Coordinates of C-alpha atoms in Angstrom, one line a residue:
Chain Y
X2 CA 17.9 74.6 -52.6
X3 CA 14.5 74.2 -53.3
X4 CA 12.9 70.9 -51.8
X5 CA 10.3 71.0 -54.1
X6 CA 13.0 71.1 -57.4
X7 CA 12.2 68.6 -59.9
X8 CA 15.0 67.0 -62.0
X9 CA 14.4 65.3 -65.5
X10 CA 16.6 63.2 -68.1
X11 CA 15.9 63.4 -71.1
X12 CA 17.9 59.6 -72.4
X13 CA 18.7 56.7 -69.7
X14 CA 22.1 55.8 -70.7
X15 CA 25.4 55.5 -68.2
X16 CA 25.9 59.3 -68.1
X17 CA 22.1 60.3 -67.2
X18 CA 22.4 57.6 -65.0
X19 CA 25.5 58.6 -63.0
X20 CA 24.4 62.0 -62.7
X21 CA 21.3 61.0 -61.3
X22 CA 23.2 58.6 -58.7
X23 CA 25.3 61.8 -57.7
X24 CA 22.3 64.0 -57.7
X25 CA 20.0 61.2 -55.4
X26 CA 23.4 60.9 -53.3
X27 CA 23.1 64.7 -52.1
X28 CA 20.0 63.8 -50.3
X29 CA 18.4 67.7 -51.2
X30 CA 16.4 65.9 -53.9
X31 CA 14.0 63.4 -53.3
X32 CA 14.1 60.0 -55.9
X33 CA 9.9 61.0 -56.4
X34 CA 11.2 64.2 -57.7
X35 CA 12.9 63.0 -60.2
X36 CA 12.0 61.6 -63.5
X37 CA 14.0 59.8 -66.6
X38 CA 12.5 59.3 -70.4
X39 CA 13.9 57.0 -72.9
X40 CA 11.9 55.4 -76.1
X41 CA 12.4 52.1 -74.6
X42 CA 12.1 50.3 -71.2
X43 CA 15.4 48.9 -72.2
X44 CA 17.5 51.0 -69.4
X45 CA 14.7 52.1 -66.9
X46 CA 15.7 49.1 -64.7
X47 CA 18.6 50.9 -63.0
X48 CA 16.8 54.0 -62.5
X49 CA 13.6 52.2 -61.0
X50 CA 15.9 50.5 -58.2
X51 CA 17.5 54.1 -57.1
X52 CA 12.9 55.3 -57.0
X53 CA 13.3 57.4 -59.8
X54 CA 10.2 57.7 -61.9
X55 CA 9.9 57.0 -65.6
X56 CA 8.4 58.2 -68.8
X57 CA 8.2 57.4 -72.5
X58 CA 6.9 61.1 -73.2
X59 CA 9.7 63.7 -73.6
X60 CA 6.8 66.4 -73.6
X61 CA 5.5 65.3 -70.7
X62 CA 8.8 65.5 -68.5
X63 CA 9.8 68.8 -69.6
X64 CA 6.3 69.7 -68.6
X65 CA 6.7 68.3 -65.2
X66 CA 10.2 68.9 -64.2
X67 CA 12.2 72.7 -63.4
X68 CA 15.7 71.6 -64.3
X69 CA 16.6 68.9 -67.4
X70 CA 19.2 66.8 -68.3
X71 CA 19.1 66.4 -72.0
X72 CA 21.8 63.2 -72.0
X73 CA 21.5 62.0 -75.4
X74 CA 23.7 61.4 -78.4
X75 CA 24.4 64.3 -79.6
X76 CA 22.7 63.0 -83.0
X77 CA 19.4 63.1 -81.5
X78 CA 19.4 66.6 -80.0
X79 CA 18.1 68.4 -83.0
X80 CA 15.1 66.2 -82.9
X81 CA 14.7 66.2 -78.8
X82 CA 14.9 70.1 -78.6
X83 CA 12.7 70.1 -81.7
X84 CA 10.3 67.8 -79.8
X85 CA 10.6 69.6 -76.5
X86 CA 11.1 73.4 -77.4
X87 CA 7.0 74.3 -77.0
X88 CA 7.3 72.9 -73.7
X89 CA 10.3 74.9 -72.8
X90 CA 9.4 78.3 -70.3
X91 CA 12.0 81.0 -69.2
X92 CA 11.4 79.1 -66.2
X93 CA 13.0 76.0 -67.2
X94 CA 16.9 75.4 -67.0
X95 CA 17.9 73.1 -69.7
X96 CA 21.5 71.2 -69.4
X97 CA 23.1 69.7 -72.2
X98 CA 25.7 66.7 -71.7
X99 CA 26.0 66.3 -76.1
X100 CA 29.6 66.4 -76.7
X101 CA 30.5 68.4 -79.5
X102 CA 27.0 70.2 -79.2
X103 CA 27.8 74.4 -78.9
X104 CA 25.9 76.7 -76.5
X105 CA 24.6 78.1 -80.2
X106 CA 23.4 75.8 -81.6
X107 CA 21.6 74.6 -78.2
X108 CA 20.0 78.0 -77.4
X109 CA 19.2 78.1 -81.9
X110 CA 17.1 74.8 -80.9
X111 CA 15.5 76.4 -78.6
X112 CA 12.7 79.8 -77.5
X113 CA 15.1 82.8 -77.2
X114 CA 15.4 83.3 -73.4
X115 CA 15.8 79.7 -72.5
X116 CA 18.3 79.1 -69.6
X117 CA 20.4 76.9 -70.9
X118 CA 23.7 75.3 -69.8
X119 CA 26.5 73.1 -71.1
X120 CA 27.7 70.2 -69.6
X121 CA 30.8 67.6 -70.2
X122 CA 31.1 65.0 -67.6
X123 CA 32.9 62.0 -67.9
X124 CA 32.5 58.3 -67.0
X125 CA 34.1 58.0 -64.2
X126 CA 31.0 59.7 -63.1
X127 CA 29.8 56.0 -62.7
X128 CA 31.1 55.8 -59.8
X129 CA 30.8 59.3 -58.4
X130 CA 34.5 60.0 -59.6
X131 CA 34.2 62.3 -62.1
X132 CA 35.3 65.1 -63.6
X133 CA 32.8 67.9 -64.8
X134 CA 33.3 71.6 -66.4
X135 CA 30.1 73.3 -67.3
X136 CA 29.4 76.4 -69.3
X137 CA 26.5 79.1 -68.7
X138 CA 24.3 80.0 -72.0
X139 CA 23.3 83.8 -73.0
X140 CA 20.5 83.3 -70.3
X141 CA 21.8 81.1 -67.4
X142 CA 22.9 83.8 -64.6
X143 CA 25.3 82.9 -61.8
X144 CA 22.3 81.5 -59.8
X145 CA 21.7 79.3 -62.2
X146 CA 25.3 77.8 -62.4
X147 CA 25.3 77.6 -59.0
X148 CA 22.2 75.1 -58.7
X149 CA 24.0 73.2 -60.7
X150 CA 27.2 72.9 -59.1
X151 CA 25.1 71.9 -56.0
X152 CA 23.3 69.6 -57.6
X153 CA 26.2 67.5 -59.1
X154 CA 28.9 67.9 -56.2
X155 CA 28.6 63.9 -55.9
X156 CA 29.3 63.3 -59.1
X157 CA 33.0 64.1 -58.7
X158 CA 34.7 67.2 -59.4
X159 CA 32.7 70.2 -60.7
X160 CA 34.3 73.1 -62.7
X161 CA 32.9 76.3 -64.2
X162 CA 34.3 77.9 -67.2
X163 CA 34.1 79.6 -70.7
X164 CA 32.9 77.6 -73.4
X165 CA 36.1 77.4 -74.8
X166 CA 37.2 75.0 -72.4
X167 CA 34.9 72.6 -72.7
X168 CA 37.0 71.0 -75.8
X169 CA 40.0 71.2 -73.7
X170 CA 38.1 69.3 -70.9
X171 CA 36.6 66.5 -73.2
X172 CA 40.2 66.2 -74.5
X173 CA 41.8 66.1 -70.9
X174 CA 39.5 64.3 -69.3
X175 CA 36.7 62.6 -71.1
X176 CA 38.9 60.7 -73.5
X177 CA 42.0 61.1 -70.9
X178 CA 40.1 58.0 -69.2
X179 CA 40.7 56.1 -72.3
X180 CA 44.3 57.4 -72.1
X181 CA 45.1 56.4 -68.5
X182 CA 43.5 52.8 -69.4
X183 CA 46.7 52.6 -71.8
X184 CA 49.2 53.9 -69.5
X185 CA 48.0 51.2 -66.9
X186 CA 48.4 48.3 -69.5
X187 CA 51.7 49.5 -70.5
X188 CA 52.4 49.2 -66.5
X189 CA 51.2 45.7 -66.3
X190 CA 53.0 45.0 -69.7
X191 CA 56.0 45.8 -68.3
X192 CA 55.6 44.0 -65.1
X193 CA 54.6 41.0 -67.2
X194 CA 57.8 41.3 -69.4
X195 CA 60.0 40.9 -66.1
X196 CA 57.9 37.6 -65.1
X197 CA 55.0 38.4 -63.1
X198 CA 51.8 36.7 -64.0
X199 CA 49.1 38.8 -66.3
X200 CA 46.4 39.2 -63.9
X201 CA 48.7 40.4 -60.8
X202 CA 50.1 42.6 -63.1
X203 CA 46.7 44.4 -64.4
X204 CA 45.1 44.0 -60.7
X205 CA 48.1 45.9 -59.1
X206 CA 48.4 48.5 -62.0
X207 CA 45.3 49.5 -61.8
X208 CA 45.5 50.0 -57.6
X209 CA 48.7 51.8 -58.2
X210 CA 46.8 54.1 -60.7
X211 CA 44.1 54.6 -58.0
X212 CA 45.9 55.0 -55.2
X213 CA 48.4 57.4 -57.0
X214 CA 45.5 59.4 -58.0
X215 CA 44.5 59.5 -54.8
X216 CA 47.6 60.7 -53.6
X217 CA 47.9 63.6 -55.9
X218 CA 44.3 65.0 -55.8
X219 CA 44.5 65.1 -52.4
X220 CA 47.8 66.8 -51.7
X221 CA 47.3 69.5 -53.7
X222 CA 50.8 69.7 -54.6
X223 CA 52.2 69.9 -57.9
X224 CA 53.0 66.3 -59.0
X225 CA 56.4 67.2 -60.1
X226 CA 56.9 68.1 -56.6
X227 CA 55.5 65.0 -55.5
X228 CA 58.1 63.2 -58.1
X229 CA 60.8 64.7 -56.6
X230 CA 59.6 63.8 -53.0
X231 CA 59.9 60.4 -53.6
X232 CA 62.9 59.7 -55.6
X233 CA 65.6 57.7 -53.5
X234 CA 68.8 59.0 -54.7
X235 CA 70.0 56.0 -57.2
X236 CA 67.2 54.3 -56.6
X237 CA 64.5 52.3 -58.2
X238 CA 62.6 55.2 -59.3
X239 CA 64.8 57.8 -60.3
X240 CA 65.4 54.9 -62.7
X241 CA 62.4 54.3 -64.1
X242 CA 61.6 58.0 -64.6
X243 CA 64.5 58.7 -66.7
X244 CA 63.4 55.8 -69.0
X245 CA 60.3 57.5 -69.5
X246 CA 61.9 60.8 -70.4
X247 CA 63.7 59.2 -72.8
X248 CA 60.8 57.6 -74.3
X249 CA 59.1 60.7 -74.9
X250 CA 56.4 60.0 -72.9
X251 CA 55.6 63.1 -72.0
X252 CA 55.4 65.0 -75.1
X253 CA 53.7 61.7 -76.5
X254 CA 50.8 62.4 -74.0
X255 CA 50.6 66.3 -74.3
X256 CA 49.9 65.3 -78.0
X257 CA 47.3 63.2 -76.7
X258 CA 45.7 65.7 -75.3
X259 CA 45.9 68.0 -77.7
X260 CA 45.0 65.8 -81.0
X261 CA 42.0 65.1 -78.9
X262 CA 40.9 68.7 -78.4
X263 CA 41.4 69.5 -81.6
X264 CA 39.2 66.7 -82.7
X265 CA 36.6 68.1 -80.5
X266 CA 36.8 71.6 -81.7
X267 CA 36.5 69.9 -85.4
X268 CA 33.1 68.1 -84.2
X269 CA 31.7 71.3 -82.6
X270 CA 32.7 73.2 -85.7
X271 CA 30.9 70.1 -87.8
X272 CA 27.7 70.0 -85.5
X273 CA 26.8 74.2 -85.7
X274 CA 24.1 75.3 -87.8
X275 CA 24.5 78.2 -90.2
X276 CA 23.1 81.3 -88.5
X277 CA 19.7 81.5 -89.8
X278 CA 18.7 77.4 -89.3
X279 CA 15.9 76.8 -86.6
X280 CA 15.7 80.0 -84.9
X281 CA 12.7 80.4 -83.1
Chain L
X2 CA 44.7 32.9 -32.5
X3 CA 45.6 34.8 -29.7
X4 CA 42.6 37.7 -29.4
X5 CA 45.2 39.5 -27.7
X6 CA 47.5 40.2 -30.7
X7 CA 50.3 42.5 -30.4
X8 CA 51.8 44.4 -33.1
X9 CA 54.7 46.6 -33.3
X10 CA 56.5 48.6 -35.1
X11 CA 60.5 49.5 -35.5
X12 CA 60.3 53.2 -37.5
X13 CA 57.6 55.8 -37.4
X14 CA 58.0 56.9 -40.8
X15 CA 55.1 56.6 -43.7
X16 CA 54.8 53.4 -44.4
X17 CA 54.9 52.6 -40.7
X18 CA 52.6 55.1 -40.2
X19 CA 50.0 54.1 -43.5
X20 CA 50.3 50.6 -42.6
X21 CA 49.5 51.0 -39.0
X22 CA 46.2 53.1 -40.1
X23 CA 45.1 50.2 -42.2
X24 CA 46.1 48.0 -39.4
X25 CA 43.7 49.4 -36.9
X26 CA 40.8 49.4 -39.2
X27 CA 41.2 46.0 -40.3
X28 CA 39.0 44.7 -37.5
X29 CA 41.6 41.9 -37.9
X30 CA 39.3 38.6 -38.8
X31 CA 41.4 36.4 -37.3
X32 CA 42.8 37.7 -34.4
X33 CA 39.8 39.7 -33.4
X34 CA 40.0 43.5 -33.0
X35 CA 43.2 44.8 -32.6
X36 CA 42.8 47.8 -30.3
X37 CA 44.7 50.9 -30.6
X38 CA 46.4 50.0 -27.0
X39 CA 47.6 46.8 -28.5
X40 CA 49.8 48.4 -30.8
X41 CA 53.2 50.0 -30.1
X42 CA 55.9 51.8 -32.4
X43 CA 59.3 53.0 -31.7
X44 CA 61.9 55.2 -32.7
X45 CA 65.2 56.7 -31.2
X46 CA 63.1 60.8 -31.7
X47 CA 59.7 61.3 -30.8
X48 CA 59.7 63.4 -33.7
X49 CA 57.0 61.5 -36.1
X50 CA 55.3 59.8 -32.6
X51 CA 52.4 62.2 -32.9
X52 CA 50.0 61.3 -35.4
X53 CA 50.9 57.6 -34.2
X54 CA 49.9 59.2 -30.6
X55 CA 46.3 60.3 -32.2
X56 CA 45.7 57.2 -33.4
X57 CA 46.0 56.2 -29.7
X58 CA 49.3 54.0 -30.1
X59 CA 51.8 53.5 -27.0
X60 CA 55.3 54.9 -28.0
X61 CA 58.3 53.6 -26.7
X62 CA 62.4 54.4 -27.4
X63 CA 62.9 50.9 -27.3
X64 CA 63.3 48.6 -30.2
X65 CA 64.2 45.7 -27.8
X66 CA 61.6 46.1 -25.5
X67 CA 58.9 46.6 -28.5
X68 CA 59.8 43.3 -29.7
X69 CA 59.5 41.9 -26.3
X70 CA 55.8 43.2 -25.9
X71 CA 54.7 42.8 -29.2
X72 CA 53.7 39.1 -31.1
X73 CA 54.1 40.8 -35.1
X74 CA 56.7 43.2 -35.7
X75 CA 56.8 45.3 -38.4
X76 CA 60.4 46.7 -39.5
X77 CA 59.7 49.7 -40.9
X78 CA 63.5 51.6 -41.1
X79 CA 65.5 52.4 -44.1
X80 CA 67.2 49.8 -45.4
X81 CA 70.8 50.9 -44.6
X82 CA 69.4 50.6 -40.9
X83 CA 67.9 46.9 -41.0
X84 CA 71.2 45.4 -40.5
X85 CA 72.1 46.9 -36.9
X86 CA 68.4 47.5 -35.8
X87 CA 68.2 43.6 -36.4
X88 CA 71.4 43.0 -34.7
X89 CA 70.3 44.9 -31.6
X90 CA 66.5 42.7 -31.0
X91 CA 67.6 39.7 -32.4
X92 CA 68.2 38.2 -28.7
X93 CA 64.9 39.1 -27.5
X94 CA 62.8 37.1 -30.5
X95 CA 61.6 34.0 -30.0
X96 CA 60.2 31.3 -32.2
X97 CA 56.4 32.9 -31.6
X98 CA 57.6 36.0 -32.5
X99 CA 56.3 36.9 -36.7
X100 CA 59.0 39.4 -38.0
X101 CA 57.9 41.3 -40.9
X102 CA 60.3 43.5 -42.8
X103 CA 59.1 46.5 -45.0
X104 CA 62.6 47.2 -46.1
X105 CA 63.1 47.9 -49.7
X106 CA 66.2 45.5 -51.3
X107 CA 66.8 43.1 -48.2
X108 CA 65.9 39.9 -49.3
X109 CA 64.8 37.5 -46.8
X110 CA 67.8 35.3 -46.6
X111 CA 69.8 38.7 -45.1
X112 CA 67.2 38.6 -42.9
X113 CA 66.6 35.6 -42.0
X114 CA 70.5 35.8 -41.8
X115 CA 70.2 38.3 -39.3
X116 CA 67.6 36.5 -36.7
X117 CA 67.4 32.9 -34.7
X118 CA 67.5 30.3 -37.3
X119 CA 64.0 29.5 -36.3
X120 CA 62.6 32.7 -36.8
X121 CA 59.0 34.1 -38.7
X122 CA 60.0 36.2 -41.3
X123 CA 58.0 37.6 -44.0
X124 CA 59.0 40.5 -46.4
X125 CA 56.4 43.1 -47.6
X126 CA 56.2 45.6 -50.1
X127 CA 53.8 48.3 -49.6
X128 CA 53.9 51.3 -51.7
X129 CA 52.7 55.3 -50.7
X130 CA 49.1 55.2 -51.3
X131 CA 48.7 53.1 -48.6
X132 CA 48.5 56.4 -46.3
X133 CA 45.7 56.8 -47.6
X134 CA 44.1 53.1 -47.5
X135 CA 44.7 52.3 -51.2
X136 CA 48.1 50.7 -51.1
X137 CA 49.0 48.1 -53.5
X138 CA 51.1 45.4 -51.6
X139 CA 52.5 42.1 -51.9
X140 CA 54.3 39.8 -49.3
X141 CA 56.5 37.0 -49.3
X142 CA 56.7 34.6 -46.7
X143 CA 60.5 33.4 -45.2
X144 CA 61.3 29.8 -44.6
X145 CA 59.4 28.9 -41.6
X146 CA 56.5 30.6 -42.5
X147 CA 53.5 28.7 -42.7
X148 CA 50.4 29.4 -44.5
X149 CA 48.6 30.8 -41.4
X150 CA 51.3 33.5 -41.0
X151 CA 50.8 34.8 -44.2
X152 CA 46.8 34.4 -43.7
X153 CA 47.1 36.6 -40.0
X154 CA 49.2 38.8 -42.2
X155 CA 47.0 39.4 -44.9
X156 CA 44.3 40.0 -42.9
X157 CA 45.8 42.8 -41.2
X158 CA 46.2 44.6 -44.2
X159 CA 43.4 44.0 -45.9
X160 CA 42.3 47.9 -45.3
X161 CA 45.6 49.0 -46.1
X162 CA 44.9 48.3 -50.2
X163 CA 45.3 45.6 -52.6
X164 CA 47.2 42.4 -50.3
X165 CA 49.0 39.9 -52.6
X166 CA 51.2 37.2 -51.6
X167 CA 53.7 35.8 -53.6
X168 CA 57.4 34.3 -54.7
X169 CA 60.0 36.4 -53.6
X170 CA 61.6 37.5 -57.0
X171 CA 57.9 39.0 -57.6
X172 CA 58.7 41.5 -54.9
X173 CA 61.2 43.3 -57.3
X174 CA 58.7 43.4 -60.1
X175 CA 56.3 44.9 -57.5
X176 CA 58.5 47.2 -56.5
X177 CA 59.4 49.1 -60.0
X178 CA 55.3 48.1 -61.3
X179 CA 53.7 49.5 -57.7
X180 CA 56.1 51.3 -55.6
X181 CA 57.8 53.7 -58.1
X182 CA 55.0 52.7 -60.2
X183 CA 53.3 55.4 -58.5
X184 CA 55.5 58.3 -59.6
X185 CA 55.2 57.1 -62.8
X186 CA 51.8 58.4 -62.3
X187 CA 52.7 61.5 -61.3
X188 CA 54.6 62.4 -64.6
X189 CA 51.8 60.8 -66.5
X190 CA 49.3 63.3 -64.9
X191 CA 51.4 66.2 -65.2
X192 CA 51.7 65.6 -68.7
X193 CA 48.0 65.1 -69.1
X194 CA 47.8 68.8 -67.5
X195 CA 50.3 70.2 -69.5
X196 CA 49.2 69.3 -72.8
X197 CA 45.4 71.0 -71.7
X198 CA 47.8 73.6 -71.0
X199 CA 48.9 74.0 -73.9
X200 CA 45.2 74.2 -75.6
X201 CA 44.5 77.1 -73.5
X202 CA 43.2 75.8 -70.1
X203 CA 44.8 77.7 -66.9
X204 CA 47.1 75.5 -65.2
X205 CA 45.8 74.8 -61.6
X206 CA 42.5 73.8 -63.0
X207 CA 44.5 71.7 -65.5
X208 CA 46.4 69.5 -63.0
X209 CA 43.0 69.6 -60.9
X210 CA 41.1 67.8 -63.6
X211 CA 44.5 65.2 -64.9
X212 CA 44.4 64.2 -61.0
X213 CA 40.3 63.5 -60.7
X214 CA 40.5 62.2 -64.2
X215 CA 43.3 59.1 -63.6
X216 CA 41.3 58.6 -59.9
X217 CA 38.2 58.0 -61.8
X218 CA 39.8 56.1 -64.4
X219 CA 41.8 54.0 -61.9
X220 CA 38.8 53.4 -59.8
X221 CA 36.7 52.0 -63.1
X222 CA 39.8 50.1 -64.4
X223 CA 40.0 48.8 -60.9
X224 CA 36.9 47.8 -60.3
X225 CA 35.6 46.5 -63.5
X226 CA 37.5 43.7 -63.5
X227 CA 38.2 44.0 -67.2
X228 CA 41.1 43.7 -69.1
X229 CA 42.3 47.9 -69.9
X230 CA 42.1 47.1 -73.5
X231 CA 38.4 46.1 -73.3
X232 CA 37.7 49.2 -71.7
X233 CA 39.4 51.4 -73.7
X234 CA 37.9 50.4 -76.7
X235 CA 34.1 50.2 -75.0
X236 CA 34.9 54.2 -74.7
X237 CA 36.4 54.6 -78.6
X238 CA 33.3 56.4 -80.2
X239 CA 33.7 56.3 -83.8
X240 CA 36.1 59.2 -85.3
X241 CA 35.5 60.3 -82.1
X242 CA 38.5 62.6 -79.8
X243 CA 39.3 59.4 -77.9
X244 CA 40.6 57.3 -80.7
X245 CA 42.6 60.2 -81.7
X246 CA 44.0 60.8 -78.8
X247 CA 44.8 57.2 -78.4
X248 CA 46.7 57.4 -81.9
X249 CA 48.8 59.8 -81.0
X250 CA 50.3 57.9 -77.8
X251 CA 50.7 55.2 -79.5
X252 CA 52.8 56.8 -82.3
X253 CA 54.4 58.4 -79.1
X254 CA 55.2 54.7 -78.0
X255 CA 54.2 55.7 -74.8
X256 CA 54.0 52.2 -74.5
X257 CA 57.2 51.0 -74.9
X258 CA 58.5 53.6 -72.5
X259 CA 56.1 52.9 -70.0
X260 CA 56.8 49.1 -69.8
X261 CA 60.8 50.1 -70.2
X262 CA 60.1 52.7 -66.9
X263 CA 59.0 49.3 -65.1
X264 CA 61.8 47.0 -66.5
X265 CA 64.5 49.5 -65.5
X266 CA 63.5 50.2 -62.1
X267 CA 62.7 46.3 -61.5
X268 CA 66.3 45.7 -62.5
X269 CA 67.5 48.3 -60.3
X270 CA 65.4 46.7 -57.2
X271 CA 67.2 43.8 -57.8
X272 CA 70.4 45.3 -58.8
X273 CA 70.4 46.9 -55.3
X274 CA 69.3 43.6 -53.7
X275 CA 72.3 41.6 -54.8
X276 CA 74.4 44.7 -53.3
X277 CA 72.6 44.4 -50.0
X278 CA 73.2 40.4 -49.7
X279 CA 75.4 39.3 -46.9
X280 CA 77.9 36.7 -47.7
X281 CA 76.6 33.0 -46.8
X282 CA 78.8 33.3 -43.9
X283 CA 78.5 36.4 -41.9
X284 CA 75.7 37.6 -39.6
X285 CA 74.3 33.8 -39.0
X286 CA 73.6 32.8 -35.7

């Protein structure tokens, strides 16, 4: 990689900031080379303390940076790329992390033969846990892709795929945070019913969900195979599993998953322009 | 303390194995270092004495003369095996002896049953993760264990995972929240996978993603120290996917089933432990 590459965010909030933590963490970009812009000071703070440089000029980091972040709700990101887009060279690889925002209507923001690319992390990202799946625009060649990939391999987990998936991945994983954070109450709920104090409860659920986590990215096996492996015959687990079953709780989560997704197809479907709006 | 501490361990299976990985890291605070030649396991094969070999561990074929060499001892067998494994040591532990029993469903009155009168005992729960240093345990000390047993205890196992201490009818609770708590996971995840399935993602990337994503969400539940329901509604946008999502789980009563999964195999753990207790009579010494 290119010692000299210069990263900008556009927008200081947790996700631009957690991406910028991962990117700092690879140690093949320098914290002088990169740079963060926001309207307000509010959020520069965290991004100060990691030697990251700031800006209140959109313009002016486009203009100084190779590669950018634009890490903004998705709202804003008609007027950013509007803002930005006679700053924008074929050089420059743009990366968007707007939910719901589609690789047309990016690259319609935008000169014609702008590298673009489409990002969906997710908060866990925070804490260099994350899960990412990013999508190549028109003009982004494998190169491109691959800069990227490199660039956020502290972030977490980093996937490539079709466009398509990118719902799929804000259903599974972005809002499946929000979804474990239930399933781990409902543990502690339970645990709570049969008399152990509230706090134990939530402190050791939330391990358990960690450490089984753990467990199960790092084997690479198929969790049903990993079920199966530690069932006692009659025992405590076997138990509890069957309850489940009979509550449905699979289906109920698959439906999670997919109500989600279809919700974020809806958005993305909301969010295009009509084919002739702000071409350039 | 003794700088010298001495821990061994009856079994070489996972637990034994996860716990003595923790055990070694720990840097214990009290007792000083432990160093890898001051900790010893045992088992009638030499089958599973490998990775404790790499770790630099003596091995030995000896349960009684493990106990005799060894100030903690972990027993780390299946539970139909505590009863004679007990049976065959219990002449060579003394009162400075700290027995501590990893046993699922043998409460500490068989146990205590099965030893001197006078006798350290202390039952643990650990659960899988601790192989790989994020366990979630929680131990419960016998009658004559004192506060600084628990305390040398804990701090051997601090790099093992979560350590909690508590009341012995907690240690069934643990048990169905924590231990098959974590396969509860599992189906969780796979369902997470299956339902991207569903939408069109390929599978192995599927179950790739469901497994990062409940790390990361663990590891921000974890170590937020908020309640889940704070969270989870810090993340709702607005008619965004999340909320949903979250709608359709709850309509699921994923829930209810989830805190059901825990009751039943809680009452199961304790089920099995009132099938395991001796009669007040037999096995005391």
């Amino acid at each position: 990689m290119d010692s000299n590459l210069r990263i900008g965010f556009i927008g200081a909030g947790n996700m631009a900031y957690g991406i910028a933590k991962g990117v700092l963490q690879s140690g093949d970009v320098p914290p002088t080379n990169v740079k963060v812009s926001a309207p307000s000071a509010r959020n520069f703070g965290r991004f100060q303390e990691l030697g990251v440089a700031v800006t209140h000029s959109n313009a002016e980091l486009v203009s100084s940076c190779d590669l950018v972040f634009v890490a903004v709700k998705p709202h804003l990101v008609t007027s950013i790329l509007s803002e930005i887009t006679d700053h924008v060279t074929p050089k420059h690889i743009i990366v968007s992390v707007a939910a719901g925002v589609t690789l047309a209507t990016l690259q319609g923001l935008l000169p014609f033969d702008t590298v673009v690319l489409r990002l969906m992390p997710n908060l866990p990202c925070l804490v260099q846990q994350g899960a990412l799946l990013f999508s190549r625009g028109t003009r982004a060649r494998q190169e491109d892709g691959d800069l990227l990939r490199s660039l956020l391999q502290h972030c977490g987990l980093v996937e490539e795929g079709p466009e398509a998936w990118i719902d799929i991945h804000t259903g599974l994983s972005g809002s499946g945070v929000a979804f474990v954070y239930l399933f781990a109450e409902a543990l502690a709920e339970g645990a709570v019913k049969m008399g152990m104090p509230s706090a134990l409860a939530h402190s050791i659920a939330a391990q358990t969900v960690l450490g089984a986590g753990q467990l199960l990215r790092d084997s690479g096996k198929h969790p049903a195979q990993l079920r199966s492996e530690v069932c006692t015959p009659g025992g405590t687990t076997i138990f509890g599993l069957h309850a489940m079953e009979q509550g449905g709780v699979r289906a109920a989560t698959m439906t999670a998953v997919e109500t989600a997704t279809e919700r974020a197809r809806e958005l993305g479907r909301k969010s295009a322009p009509t084919a002739t709006e702000n071409r350039k």
